[in-house]
């Protein structure tokens, strides 16, 4: 190629990248298209057109463009961004394969390394993500986003000191960094002698963005509860009230979903598609209200020699959503629930197993899926996977409420929007309780209702009952779940690395006065709280 032509191509690529950085998608697209027309054998133009499509939210359109780029020569940056787009489309298996191909090319630029780490994190490979995150931080130590990602991966994999070091480095450079404050607070249990309360109060006083104040208040509340300060509730109440206003949530949104599920499986059960489902017995579903011991039970089961943990999979919600054919943007809503009646159980089971195959450990014949919200899908699971085992965690209603209220879930998740108001959470618990009673009537014997308090009181007896329900032979390792070295990507990461204990039982009593209205409401509903 002549020198001038090469120079023109370099200029067009620079123009496209510069426009992308500025957010000027029109100019970026024009430069990228010109790059393709200048030389269709080169990958850069197709790659940049794919990035423009992705930035515009047109991920499906970005895929063939990225494919065209990687077909024209393996470039680590191109593969990493292609993997990111595939993961955003929930094509996790392909995303993981492409990300690992990018890593095999030994990239040295920090953004590509961090992107690879993020993709591996999304597909549940937290150990695999550590290397690229470490390399990204080594290449650009001043990039706080890269440090945060490394800190999170270190925490998920039990490397608490390394995680703490990353978060402290972030706060040294940016004392108001709310994500680092919150991550540090939940990393481990604080004590009266060692905590970050003064620093957090200072950061809260300086916080200007609502999201920052939200996270810092949650961090304060967590640390204050750790050290026995009633002020924890004050910070939670302020944070949650503001966040509920931001979300625009009303309980009617969730009530409509519960109504639709109950209607489908009772009044309109005759509309459910006939079929036998998939015979595969590999999945073990751990469901229930969140923060009730689901991670603990997942660790117990996955300590068994025949079981690996796949984590909190979105596979059943995604499979049901896709096969229902509804066009709404939420994964679950009344329309989708009712449309799911027409899904062939075998097709739903196959779709679930295909999606789960990209996350489940390959070295064990069985795997756990511990998405708590799968309790909404027990009817679908029972029909689509008739040999799958289901365990539902039950915990004292008031401890359940308090544990939900004090936890900052994924802030935009539709599954947990109820948790920012105590009465909304109480109403949600009541509907959960009613739905589980329905599943028990419809599918007797399919679900083990496991008491968290009972498990704490009789660890071996209840663990033996749990393992037997899962169709497994006894394995002594299940009593030593805290020695399980697998990654944990939930707020319970620190707790499940300690032996079983009763510290979480009765915590609501520290805030009994504030909890009294919901206690009385439960009593009026006939829900026992003692």
Coordinates of C-alpha atoms in Angstrom, one line a residue:
X1 CA 0.0 0.0 0.0
X2 CA 1.3 3.5 -0.9
X3 CA 2.5 5.8 1.9
X4 CA -0.3 8.4 1.4
X5 CA -3.0 5.7 1.5
X6 CA -1.5 4.3 4.7
X7 CA -1.4 7.8 6.2
X8 CA -5.0 8.4 5.3
X9 CA -6.1 5.2 7.0
X10 CA -4.2 6.1 10.2
X11 CA -5.8 9.5 10.1
X12 CA -9.3 8.1 9.6
X13 CA -8.8 5.6 12.5
X14 CA -7.6 8.5 14.8
X15 CA -10.6 10.5 13.8
X16 CA -13.0 7.7 14.5
X17 CA -11.4 7.0 17.9
X18 CA -11.4 10.6 18.9
X19 CA -15.0 11.1 17.9
X20 CA -15.9 7.9 20.0
X21 CA -14.1 9.4 23.0
X22 CA -16.1 12.6 22.6
X23 CA -19.4 10.7 22.2
X24 CA -19.9 12.0 18.7
X25 CA -21.2 8.8 17.2
X26 CA -22.1 10.4 13.9
X27 CA -18.6 11.5 13.1
X28 CA -17.2 8.3 14.5
X29 CA -19.5 6.3 12.2
X30 CA -18.6 8.3 9.1
X31 CA -14.8 7.9 9.8
X32 CA -15.2 4.2 10.4
X33 CA -17.2 3.6 7.2
X34 CA -14.6 5.6 5.3
X35 CA -11.9 3.4 6.8
X36 CA -13.7 0.3 5.6
X37 CA -14.1 1.7 2.1
X38 CA -10.4 2.6 2.0
X39 CA -9.3 -1.0 2.6
X40 CA -11.9 -3.7 3.2
X41 CA -9.1 -6.2 4.0
X42 CA -8.2 -4.4 7.2
X43 CA -10.1 -5.0 10.5
X44 CA -9.9 -1.5 12.1
X45 CA -12.9 0.0 10.2
X46 CA -15.2 -2.9 11.0
X47 CA -14.1 -2.9 14.6
X48 CA -14.8 0.8 15.0
X49 CA -18.2 0.5 13.3
X50 CA -19.0 -2.3 15.8
X51 CA -18.0 0.0 18.7
X52 CA -20.2 2.8 17.3
X53 CA -23.2 0.4 17.1
X54 CA -22.5 -0.8 20.7
X55 CA -22.2 2.7 22.0
X56 CA -25.6 3.4 20.4
X57 CA -27.0 0.4 22.2
X58 CA -27.4 -1.6 19.0
X59 CA -25.5 -4.6 20.4
X60 CA -27.1 -7.1 17.9
X61 CA -25.9 -5.0 15.0
X62 CA -22.5 -4.7 16.5
X63 CA -21.9 -8.5 16.4
X64 CA -21.5 -9.1 12.7
X65 CA -19.2 -6.0 12.5
X66 CA -17.0 -7.4 15.3
X67 CA -17.0 -10.8 13.6
X68 CA -15.8 -9.2 10.4
X69 CA -13.0 -7.4 12.3
X70 CA -11.7 -10.6 14.1
X71 CA -11.9 -12.6 10.8
X72 CA -9.4 -10.1 9.3
X73 CA -6.8 -10.7 11.9
X74 CA -6.7 -11.6 15.6
X75 CA -6.2 -8.3 17.6
X76 CA -6.5 -8.5 21.4
X77 CA -8.4 -5.2 21.6
X78 CA -10.9 -6.3 19.0
X79 CA -11.5 -9.7 20.6
X80 CA -11.9 -8.1 24.1
X81 CA -14.5 -5.7 22.9
X82 CA -16.3 -8.4 20.9
X83 CA -16.4 -10.5 24.1
X84 CA -17.8 -7.6 26.1
X85 CA -20.6 -7.1 23.5
X86 CA -21.4 -10.9 23.5
X87 CA -21.6 -10.8 27.3
X88 CA -24.0 -7.9 27.3
X89 CA -26.2 -10.0 24.9
X90 CA -26.0 -12.8 27.5
X91 CA -24.1 -15.0 25.1
X92 CA -21.8 -16.0 27.9
X93 CA -20.2 -19.1 26.5
X94 CA -19.1 -17.3 23.3
X95 CA -18.0 -14.3 25.4
X96 CA -15.8 -16.4 27.6
X97 CA -14.2 -18.2 24.7
X98 CA -13.5 -14.9 22.8
X99 CA -12.1 -13.2 26.0
X100 CA -9.7 -16.1 26.6
X101 CA -8.5 -15.9 23.0
X102 CA -7.8 -12.2 23.6
X103 CA -5.9 -13.0 26.7
X104 CA -3.8 -15.6 24.9
X105 CA -2.5 -12.9 22.6
X106 CA -0.7 -11.4 25.7
X107 CA -2.1 -7.8 25.4
X108 CA -0.3 -5.1 27.2
X109 CA -2.7 -2.2 27.1
X110 CA -4.6 -1.7 30.3
X111 CA -8.1 -1.1 28.9
X112 CA -8.0 -4.4 26.9
X113 CA -6.8 -6.3 30.0
X114 CA -9.5 -4.7 32.2
X115 CA -12.2 -5.5 29.6
X116 CA -11.1 -9.2 29.5
X117 CA -11.3 -9.3 33.3
X118 CA -14.8 -7.7 33.3
X119 CA -16.0 -10.3 30.8
X120 CA -14.6 -13.2 32.8
X121 CA -16.2 -11.7 35.9
X122 CA -19.6 -11.6 34.2
X123 CA -19.4 -15.3 33.3
X124 CA -18.4 -16.2 36.8
X125 CA -14.7 -16.9 36.3
X126 CA -13.5 -14.7 39.2
X127 CA -10.2 -16.6 39.5
X128 CA -9.5 -16.2 35.8
X129 CA -10.3 -12.4 36.0
X130 CA -7.6 -11.8 38.6
X131 CA -4.6 -12.0 36.2
X132 CA -5.9 -9.5 33.6
X133 CA -7.1 -7.1 36.4
X134 CA -3.6 -7.3 38.1
X135 CA -1.9 -6.6 34.8
X136 CA -4.3 -3.7 34.0
X137 CA -3.5 -2.1 37.4
X138 CA 0.3 -2.7 36.9
X139 CA 0.0 -0.9 33.5
X140 CA -2.1 2.0 34.7
X141 CA -1.8 2.2 38.6
X142 CA -3.6 5.6 38.6
X143 CA -6.7 4.3 37.0
X144 CA -9.1 3.9 40.0
X145 CA -11.7 2.0 38.0
X146 CA -9.1 -0.7 37.2
X147 CA -8.1 -0.8 40.9
X148 CA -11.8 -1.2 41.9
X149 CA -12.3 -4.2 39.6
X150 CA -9.2 -5.8 41.0
X151 CA -10.4 -5.2 44.5
X152 CA -13.8 -6.8 43.8
X153 CA -12.2 -9.8 42.2
X154 CA -9.8 -10.2 45.1
X155 CA -12.7 -10.0 47.6
X156 CA -14.8 -12.6 45.6
X157 CA -11.9 -15.0 45.7
X158 CA -11.2 -14.6 49.4
X159 CA -8.1 -12.5 49.1
X160 CA -9.4 -10.0 51.6
X161 CA -6.1 -8.2 52.4
X162 CA -5.4 -7.6 48.7
X163 CA -8.9 -6.3 48.2
X164 CA -8.5 -4.0 51.2
X165 CA -5.2 -2.7 49.8
X166 CA -6.9 -1.8 46.5
X167 CA -9.8 0.0 48.1
X168 CA -7.5 2.0 50.4
X169 CA -5.4 3.0 47.4
X170 CA -8.5 4.3 45.7
X171 CA -9.5 6.3 48.8
X172 CA -6.0 7.7 49.2
X173 CA -6.4 9.2 45.7
X174 CA -10.1 10.0 45.9
X175 CA -11.4 10.3 49.6
X176 CA -15.0 10.6 48.5
X177 CA -15.1 7.4 46.3
X178 CA -18.4 6.0 47.5
X179 CA -18.1 2.6 45.8
X180 CA -14.7 2.0 47.5
X181 CA -16.2 3.1 50.9
X182 CA -19.1 0.6 50.6
X183 CA -16.9 -2.2 49.3
X184 CA -14.5 -1.8 52.2
X185 CA -17.4 -1.7 54.7
X186 CA -18.9 -5.0 53.6
X187 CA -15.5 -6.7 53.1
X188 CA -15.3 -7.8 56.7
X189 CA -16.8 -7.4 60.1
X190 CA -15.9 -4.1 61.8
X191 CA -15.1 -3.8 65.5
X192 CA -15.3 -1.0 68.1
X193 CA -11.5 -0.6 67.9
X194 CA -11.2 -0.9 64.1
X195 CA -13.7 0.7 61.9
X196 CA -14.1 3.5 59.3
X197 CA -17.0 5.3 60.9
X198 CA -15.3 8.8 61.4
X199 CA -14.0 8.7 57.8
X200 CA -17.4 7.6 56.5
X201 CA -19.1 10.5 58.3
X202 CA -16.6 12.9 56.8
X203 CA -17.2 11.5 53.3
X204 CA -21.0 11.7 53.8
X205 CA -20.7 15.4 54.7
X206 CA -18.8 16.0 51.5
X207 CA -21.0 13.8 49.2
X208 CA -22.8 15.8 46.5
X209 CA -24.1 13.1 44.2
X210 CA -27.2 11.1 45.4
X211 CA -25.7 7.8 44.4
X212 CA -22.6 8.6 46.5
X213 CA -24.6 9.5 49.5
X214 CA -26.6 6.3 49.1
X215 CA -23.6 4.1 49.1
X216 CA -21.9 5.9 52.0
X217 CA -25.0 5.8 54.1
X218 CA -25.2 2.0 53.5
X219 CA -21.5 1.7 54.5
X220 CA -22.1 3.7 57.6
X221 CA -25.2 1.7 58.6
X222 CA -23.3 -1.6 58.0
X223 CA -20.3 -0.6 60.2
X224 CA -22.5 0.9 62.9
X225 CA -24.5 -2.3 63.2
X226 CA -21.2 -4.2 63.4
X227 CA -20.2 -2.1 66.4
X228 CA -23.7 -2.1 68.0
X229 CA -24.8 1.5 67.3
X230 CA -28.5 2.1 66.9
X231 CA -27.7 5.1 64.6
X232 CA -27.4 2.5 61.8
X233 CA -31.2 2.6 61.3
X234 CA -31.2 6.4 60.9
X235 CA -28.8 6.2 58.0
X236 CA -30.6 3.3 56.3
X237 CA -34.0 5.1 56.6
X238 CA -32.6 8.2 54.9
X239 CA -30.8 6.2 52.2
X240 CA -33.7 3.9 51.4
X241 CA -36.4 6.6 51.4
X242 CA -34.4 8.6 48.8
X243 CA -33.6 5.6 46.7
X244 CA -37.3 4.5 46.6
X245 CA -38.2 8.0 45.4
X246 CA -35.5 7.7 42.7
X247 CA -36.8 4.4 41.5
X248 CA -40.5 5.4 41.5
X249 CA -41.4 2.0 42.9
X250 CA -44.8 1.0 44.3
X251 CA -45.6 -2.4 45.7
X252 CA -48.4 -2.7 43.1
X253 CA -45.7 -3.5 40.5
X254 CA -44.7 -6.7 42.4
X255 CA -48.2 -7.5 43.4
X256 CA -49.2 -7.7 39.8
X257 CA -46.4 -10.2 39.1
X258 CA -47.5 -12.4 42.1
X259 CA -51.1 -12.2 40.9
X260 CA -50.2 -13.3 37.4
X261 CA -48.2 -16.3 38.6
X262 CA -51.0 -17.4 40.9
X263 CA -53.6 -16.9 38.2
X264 CA -51.6 -18.9 35.7
X265 CA -50.9 -21.9 37.9
X266 CA -54.4 -22.0 39.4
X267 CA -57.2 -20.4 37.4
X268 CA -55.6 -20.9 34.0
X269 CA -53.6 -24.0 34.6
X270 CA -55.4 -25.7 31.7
X271 CA -53.6 -23.3 29.3
X272 CA -50.2 -24.5 30.3
X273 CA -48.4 -26.3 27.5
X274 CA -48.2 -30.1 27.9
X275 CA -44.9 -31.9 28.0
X276 CA -42.5 -33.9 30.1
X277 CA -39.6 -31.5 30.4
X278 CA -35.9 -32.3 30.4
X279 CA -34.8 -35.4 32.5
X280 CA -31.4 -33.9 33.4
X281 CA -31.0 -34.0 37.2
X282 CA -27.9 -31.9 37.3
X283 CA -29.4 -28.6 38.6
X284 CA -30.0 -27.9 42.3
X285 CA -32.0 -24.7 42.8
X286 CA -31.5 -22.7 46.0
X287 CA -34.3 -20.2 46.3
X288 CA -36.0 -17.9 48.8
X289 CA -36.0 -14.3 49.9
X290 CA -32.5 -12.9 49.6
X291 CA -30.3 -12.6 52.7
X292 CA -31.9 -15.6 54.3
X293 CA -29.0 -18.1 54.1
X294 CA -29.1 -18.9 50.4
X295 CA -25.3 -18.4 50.0
X296 CA -24.6 -20.5 53.1
X297 CA -26.7 -23.4 51.8
X298 CA -25.1 -23.0 48.3
X299 CA -21.7 -23.3 50.0
X300 CA -22.8 -26.4 52.0
X301 CA -24.1 -28.2 48.9
X302 CA -21.3 -27.2 46.6
X303 CA -18.8 -28.5 49.2
X304 CA -20.0 -32.0 48.1
X305 CA -17.6 -33.8 45.9
X306 CA -20.2 -34.2 43.2
X307 CA -21.5 -30.6 43.1
X308 CA -20.1 -27.2 41.9
X309 CA -21.6 -23.8 42.4
X310 CA -22.7 -21.9 39.3
X311 CA -23.6 -18.8 41.4
X312 CA -26.7 -16.7 41.0
X313 CA -27.7 -17.5 37.4
X314 CA -30.2 -15.4 35.5
X315 CA -30.7 -18.4 33.2
X316 CA -34.3 -19.4 34.1
X317 CA -35.6 -15.8 34.0
X318 CA -33.8 -15.2 30.7
X319 CA -35.0 -18.5 29.1
X320 CA -38.6 -17.9 30.1
X321 CA -38.4 -14.3 28.9
X322 CA -37.0 -15.2 25.5
X323 CA -39.4 -18.1 24.9
X324 CA -42.4 -16.1 26.0
X325 CA -41.8 -13.8 23.0
X326 CA -42.9 -10.7 24.9
X327 CA -41.3 -7.4 23.9
X328 CA -41.3 -5.6 27.2
X329 CA -37.9 -4.5 28.5
X330 CA -38.3 -6.1 31.9
X331 CA -37.3 -9.8 32.4
X332 CA -40.5 -10.5 34.4
X333 CA -43.9 -8.8 34.3
X334 CA -47.5 -9.9 34.2
X335 CA -47.6 -10.1 30.4
X336 CA -44.5 -12.3 30.3
X337 CA -45.8 -14.5 33.0
X338 CA -49.1 -15.2 31.2
X339 CA -47.3 -15.6 27.8
X340 CA -45.0 -18.3 29.4
X341 CA -48.0 -20.6 29.5
X342 CA -47.4 -21.5 25.9
X343 CA -43.8 -22.6 26.4
X344 CA -43.2 -26.3 25.9
X345 CA -41.6 -27.5 29.2
X346 CA -38.9 -29.5 27.3
X347 CA -38.0 -26.4 25.3
X348 CA -37.7 -24.3 28.5
X349 CA -35.6 -27.0 30.2
X350 CA -33.3 -27.2 27.2
X351 CA -32.9 -23.4 27.0
X352 CA -32.1 -23.2 30.7
X353 CA -29.5 -26.0 30.5
X354 CA -27.9 -24.4 27.4
X355 CA -27.6 -21.0 29.2
X356 CA -26.4 -22.6 32.4
X357 CA -23.8 -24.7 30.6
X358 CA -21.6 -21.6 30.2
X359 CA -21.5 -21.0 33.9
X360 CA -21.6 -24.4 35.6
X361 CA -18.3 -26.0 36.7
X362 CA -17.5 -28.7 34.3
X363 CA -15.6 -31.0 36.7
X364 CA -18.7 -32.0 38.7
X365 CA -21.9 -33.8 37.5
X366 CA -24.2 -31.6 39.5
X367 CA -24.4 -27.8 40.1
X368 CA -26.2 -25.3 42.2
X369 CA -28.1 -22.3 40.9
X370 CA -28.7 -20.0 43.8
X371 CA -30.6 -17.1 42.4
X372 CA -33.0 -16.3 45.3
X373 CA -35.7 -14.9 42.9
X374 CA -36.1 -18.3 41.3
X375 CA -38.8 -18.9 43.8
X376 CA -41.0 -17.0 41.3
X377 CA -40.2 -19.7 38.7
X378 CA -40.7 -22.8 40.8
X379 CA -43.7 -23.7 38.7
X380 CA -41.7 -23.4 35.5
X381 CA -38.7 -25.3 37.1
X382 CA -40.9 -28.2 38.3
X383 CA -42.4 -28.7 34.8
X384 CA -39.3 -28.0 32.7
X385 CA -36.8 -29.9 34.9
X386 CA -38.8 -32.6 36.7
X387 CA -35.7 -34.2 38.2
X388 CA -34.0 -31.0 39.4
X389 CA -34.0 -30.5 43.2
X390 CA -35.3 -27.3 44.8
X391 CA -34.4 -26.0 48.3
X392 CA -36.2 -22.9 49.7
X393 CA -34.6 -21.1 52.6
X394 CA -36.9 -19.8 55.3
X395 CA -35.9 -17.3 58.0
X396 CA -37.7 -15.4 60.8
X397 CA -39.8 -12.9 58.9
X398 CA -38.5 -9.9 60.9
X399 CA -34.9 -10.9 60.5
X400 CA -35.6 -11.4 56.8
X401 CA -37.1 -7.9 56.6
X402 CA -34.2 -6.3 58.4
X403 CA -31.6 -8.2 56.4
X404 CA -33.2 -7.1 53.1
X405 CA -33.7 -3.5 54.3
X406 CA -30.1 -3.0 55.2
X407 CA -28.6 -4.5 52.1
X408 CA -27.8 -2.5 48.9
X409 CA -28.8 -4.8 46.1
X410 CA -27.9 -4.1 42.5
X411 CA -29.5 -0.7 42.5
X412 CA -31.4 -1.0 39.2
X413 CA -32.5 -4.7 39.6
X414 CA -36.2 -5.2 39.2
X415 CA -36.1 -8.2 41.5
X416 CA -35.2 -6.2 44.6
X417 CA -36.9 -2.8 44.3
X418 CA -39.3 -3.6 47.2
X419 CA -36.4 -3.7 49.7
X420 CA -36.0 0.1 50.2
X421 CA -39.2 0.3 52.4
X422 CA -40.0 -1.8 55.4
X423 CA -43.7 -2.1 54.7
X424 CA -43.1 -2.9 51.0
X425 CA -40.7 -5.6 52.2
X426 CA -43.2 -6.9 54.6
X427 CA -45.9 -7.1 51.9
X428 CA -43.4 -8.8 49.6
X429 CA -42.6 -11.4 52.2
X430 CA -46.3 -12.1 52.7
X431 CA -46.7 -12.7 49.0
X432 CA -43.5 -14.9 48.9
X433 CA -44.9 -16.9 51.8
X434 CA -48.3 -17.3 50.0
X435 CA -46.6 -18.3 46.7
X436 CA -44.4 -21.0 48.4
X437 CA -47.6 -22.4 50.0
X438 CA -49.1 -22.7 46.5
X439 CA -46.0 -24.4 45.1
X440 CA -46.1 -26.9 48.0
X441 CA -49.7 -27.7 47.2
X442 CA -49.0 -28.1 43.4
X443 CA -45.7 -29.9 43.7
X444 CA -45.7 -31.9 46.9
X445 CA -42.3 -33.2 47.9
X446 CA -40.4 -31.2 45.3
X447 CA -39.3 -28.5 47.6
X448 CA -37.3 -28.7 50.8
X449 CA -38.3 -25.8 53.0
X450 CA -35.1 -25.3 55.1
X451 CA -35.1 -23.2 58.2
X452 CA -32.1 -21.0 58.6
X453 CA -32.5 -21.0 62.4
X454 CA -32.9 -24.8 62.3
X455 CA -29.7 -25.2 60.4
X456 CA -27.8 -23.1 62.9
X457 CA -29.3 -25.0 65.8
X458 CA -28.6 -28.5 64.3
X459 CA -26.0 -28.1 61.6
X460 CA -25.3 -31.8 61.1
X461 CA -28.9 -33.0 61.3
X462 CA -30.2 -30.4 58.9
X463 CA -27.3 -30.7 56.6
X464 CA -27.9 -34.5 56.3
X465 CA -31.5 -33.8 55.5
X466 CA -30.5 -31.2 52.9
X467 CA -28.0 -33.5 51.2
X468 CA -30.4 -36.4 51.1
X469 CA -33.1 -34.2 49.5
X470 CA -30.6 -33.3 46.8
X471 CA -30.2 -37.0 46.0
X472 CA -26.6 -37.1 47.1
X473 CA -24.6 -39.5 49.3
X474 CA -23.3 -38.1 52.5
X475 CA -20.0 -36.1 52.3
X476 CA -18.4 -34.9 55.5
X477 CA -17.0 -31.9 53.6
X478 CA -20.5 -30.4 53.7
X479 CA -20.0 -29.7 57.4
X480 CA -16.8 -27.8 56.6
X481 CA -18.3 -25.4 54.0
X482 CA -16.2 -22.5 55.4
X483 CA -13.1 -24.3 54.0
X484 CA -14.6 -24.2 50.4
X485 CA -12.2 -22.1 48.4
X486 CA -14.5 -21.3 45.5
X487 CA -15.3 -17.6 44.7
X488 CA -18.4 -15.9 46.2
X489 CA -19.8 -12.9 44.5
X490 CA -22.5 -11.9 47.0
X491 CA -22.7 -9.7 50.1
X492 CA -22.3 -12.9 52.2
X493 CA -18.7 -13.6 50.9
X494 CA -17.1 -12.8 54.3
X495 CA -19.7 -14.7 56.4
X496 CA -19.6 -18.0 54.5
X497 CA -15.8 -18.3 55.0
X498 CA -16.5 -18.6 58.8
X499 CA -18.0 -21.6 60.6
X500 CA -21.8 -21.6 61.1
X501 CA -22.9 -19.3 63.9
X502 CA -26.0 -17.6 65.4
X503 CA -24.8 -14.0 65.1
X504 CA -27.5 -13.1 62.5
X505 CA -30.4 -14.5 64.5
X506 CA -32.6 -11.9 66.2
X507 CA -30.8 -8.9 64.8
X508 CA -34.1 -7.1 64.1
X509 CA -34.5 -6.7 67.9
X510 CA -31.7 -4.1 67.9
X511 CA -34.3 -1.9 66.0
X512 CA -37.4 -3.2 67.6
X513 CA -39.1 0.2 68.0
X514 CA -38.7 1.0 64.3
X515 CA -39.8 -2.6 63.3
X516 CA -42.9 -2.5 65.5
X517 CA -45.3 -1.4 62.7
X518 CA -44.3 -4.3 60.5
X519 CA -44.4 -6.7 63.4
X520 CA -48.0 -5.7 64.1
X521 CA -48.8 -6.0 60.4
X522 CA -47.4 -9.5 60.3
X523 CA -49.5 -10.4 63.3
X524 CA -52.6 -9.1 61.6
X525 CA -51.8 -11.3 58.5
X526 CA -51.4 -14.4 60.7
X527 CA -47.6 -14.6 60.0
X528 CA -45.8 -15.8 63.1
X529 CA -42.6 -13.8 64.0
X530 CA -41.5 -15.7 67.0

